[in-house]
Amino acid sequence: VDGYGIPLKMSSQPNANAQPSTSHTSGSNKREITFYNSLSRSKDVFEPILPGKVSMYTCGPTVYDYAHVGNFRAFLTYDTIKRVLQYFGYDVDHICNLTDIDDKIIKRCNEQNISLMELTHKFANLFMDDLKALNIVPARAYPRATDHIPEMVQLIQDLERNGLAYQSDEGSWYFNVAEKEGYGQQLVTLDLAGMKKRSGSETAGAIRGTDADEYDAEKVGLRDFALWKSHKPDFDRDDATWDTEIGRGRPGWHLECSAMAKKYLGDTIDLHAGGVDLTFPHHENEIAQSEGSSGCRFCNCWMHNGFVNIGAKDEKMSKSKGNFLTLRTACPKPDDVRAYRYLVVSSYYRNPLSFTDAAMGAARGALKRIDALRTKLDGVLENGGFSEGGVDGVIAPVVMEQLEKFDRAIADDLAMPRAAACLFAVLKAAEGEFKRFAKETKAAEKADSAVTVEPLDLAGLATVNHALLKMDKVFGLFY
Ligand SMILES: [Zn+2]
C-alpha cells in the first residue's frame, strides 16, 4: 500500500524503451533535487526509478489552432524541468503528445471544409516552428493520437478485463469510476458523494469538473468519462472514425496520454507535467486508466505550472474568454520571443504569471543588458585569452559563490527568480570591472601618463563568461 491508500506494485520494466544507464555523472554535480509533487502535495526529493535516467511525459497541444502564450508557459516549464535535470547530469527521455483528434478538431474541419490531416498537420507544423523559435529542447518524440488507435483499443480491453470499462447501448465505452478504488483522491480530493449513480433528475453538468458533452446521456455514473466515443453519423467524419474490435468510433482525450505514455515510456514513469488546468479531470483520469489497466503505479512525480494572466484586470488567458494571444501576435519580433522566454523561465512556475506590457518591457531590458555584456566579453576575451592576469581579482570569488547559489536555487523546485538573481549578480561583477577600467583609462588620458591603469581582470571576466554559459544551459537565452 502506497502513501495514497492504494495497493500498487511497481512495474518490473519501468522504462521499457530506455537504454541501460551509463551516462549519469555521480560526481561533482550530483545534487539533491526537490520538486513540488501534486500527488503528495509537498516538495519531495526527486528520485527516478533508474539512477541517472528520467522518463518524462508531458501533455502537448490540441493541434486545431495556434497555441497561445498561456499554452507556451506550459511548454517552457517542461523545457525548464528538462534543462535542470540535464544540467545535473540526468539523461531525460521526454515524450510530448499531440492531440489530433477531438470534438473541437472535428468541428473546425467541418467549418473549414478541410480534412483532419490537413488541419492537424498545419497546426502541428506551426507548433514545431514556435518551439524552435522559443529554443525549446526537442522531446524524443511528439506522437500523434491518431497514430495510436490500436494501443488505445488495447487499453480499453485491458480495462474491461479488469472490470473498469463498460460499453453503452449506443456503443461508446466509459471508465467505471465507482469501481476504481482511490479515484478522485490522487491529484484532487473529490467529494465522493458526487460519484453515486445517476438518478433521473441529475445532469452531469450539475457536478463541477466533469467534462460534460453530448455523450453524457449514455453513461451510468455521473463521473464516468468517455474512453471511446461511438460513431455519430450527424457529427462524426469518416477521416476521424476508426473501425476496431471494440466498435466504430474514436478515442476519448484522456485515453491517448495513458496509451502513449505506456508505449514510449513503460507502465511507470518518473515525471509527468502539465498546466494546472489539466490536474482534473485529465490527469486524474490518466492515472485511473493507466493504473486500472496495468496494476502499476503510473507516475511518481506530477508537476503543474500556473496560469498566464493578461491585461489590466489580470484575467486568466483562455480561448473561451477570447483574450488569448498567439506567440506570433504577442511577440512579433525575434527578440520579443526571447524576451517572452526570459519572462516565463525566470518566473516561479507554480505562481500565476502576469503577461503585461510592463512585464515584457522589463524582460526586454534584462535581455538587452545580458546581450550588451556578452558582446563586451567577446570583445576582450577573444584576443585576451585566459592566461592573462591571476585569479586573485575580486570577480572570481563572486562568480563561484553565485554559481553555488544558482545550483541550489534550480534544485529547489525550480526557484528561477533566485537563479535569475544569481545571473545578474555575476553580470554586475563584470559590468563593475568594465566600468572601473573605463574610468581609470579616462583619468589616465586626462592626466597623460601620470596615472597607471590596472589592466582588466581577464581571468575574472573569463569566469563570468563561463558562468553565464553554464547558467544558460537552464535559461536557454543565448541563441
Ligand atoms: Zn495528457
Short mmCIF file of C-alpha atoms and ligand atoms in Angstrom, two decimals, residues 59 257 282 286, ligand 1:
data_model
loop_
_atom_site.label_atom_id
_atom_site.label_comp_id
_atom_site.label_asym_id
_atom_site.label_seq_id
_atom_site.Cartn_x
_atom_site.Cartn_y
_atom_site.Cartn_z
CA CYS A 59 0.67 16.89 -22.33
CA CYS A 257 -1.99 10.11 -22.92
CA HIS A 282 -7.46 14.99 -17.37
CA GLU A 286 -4.92 9.33 -16.88
ZN ZN B 1 -2.39 14.38 -21.24
#
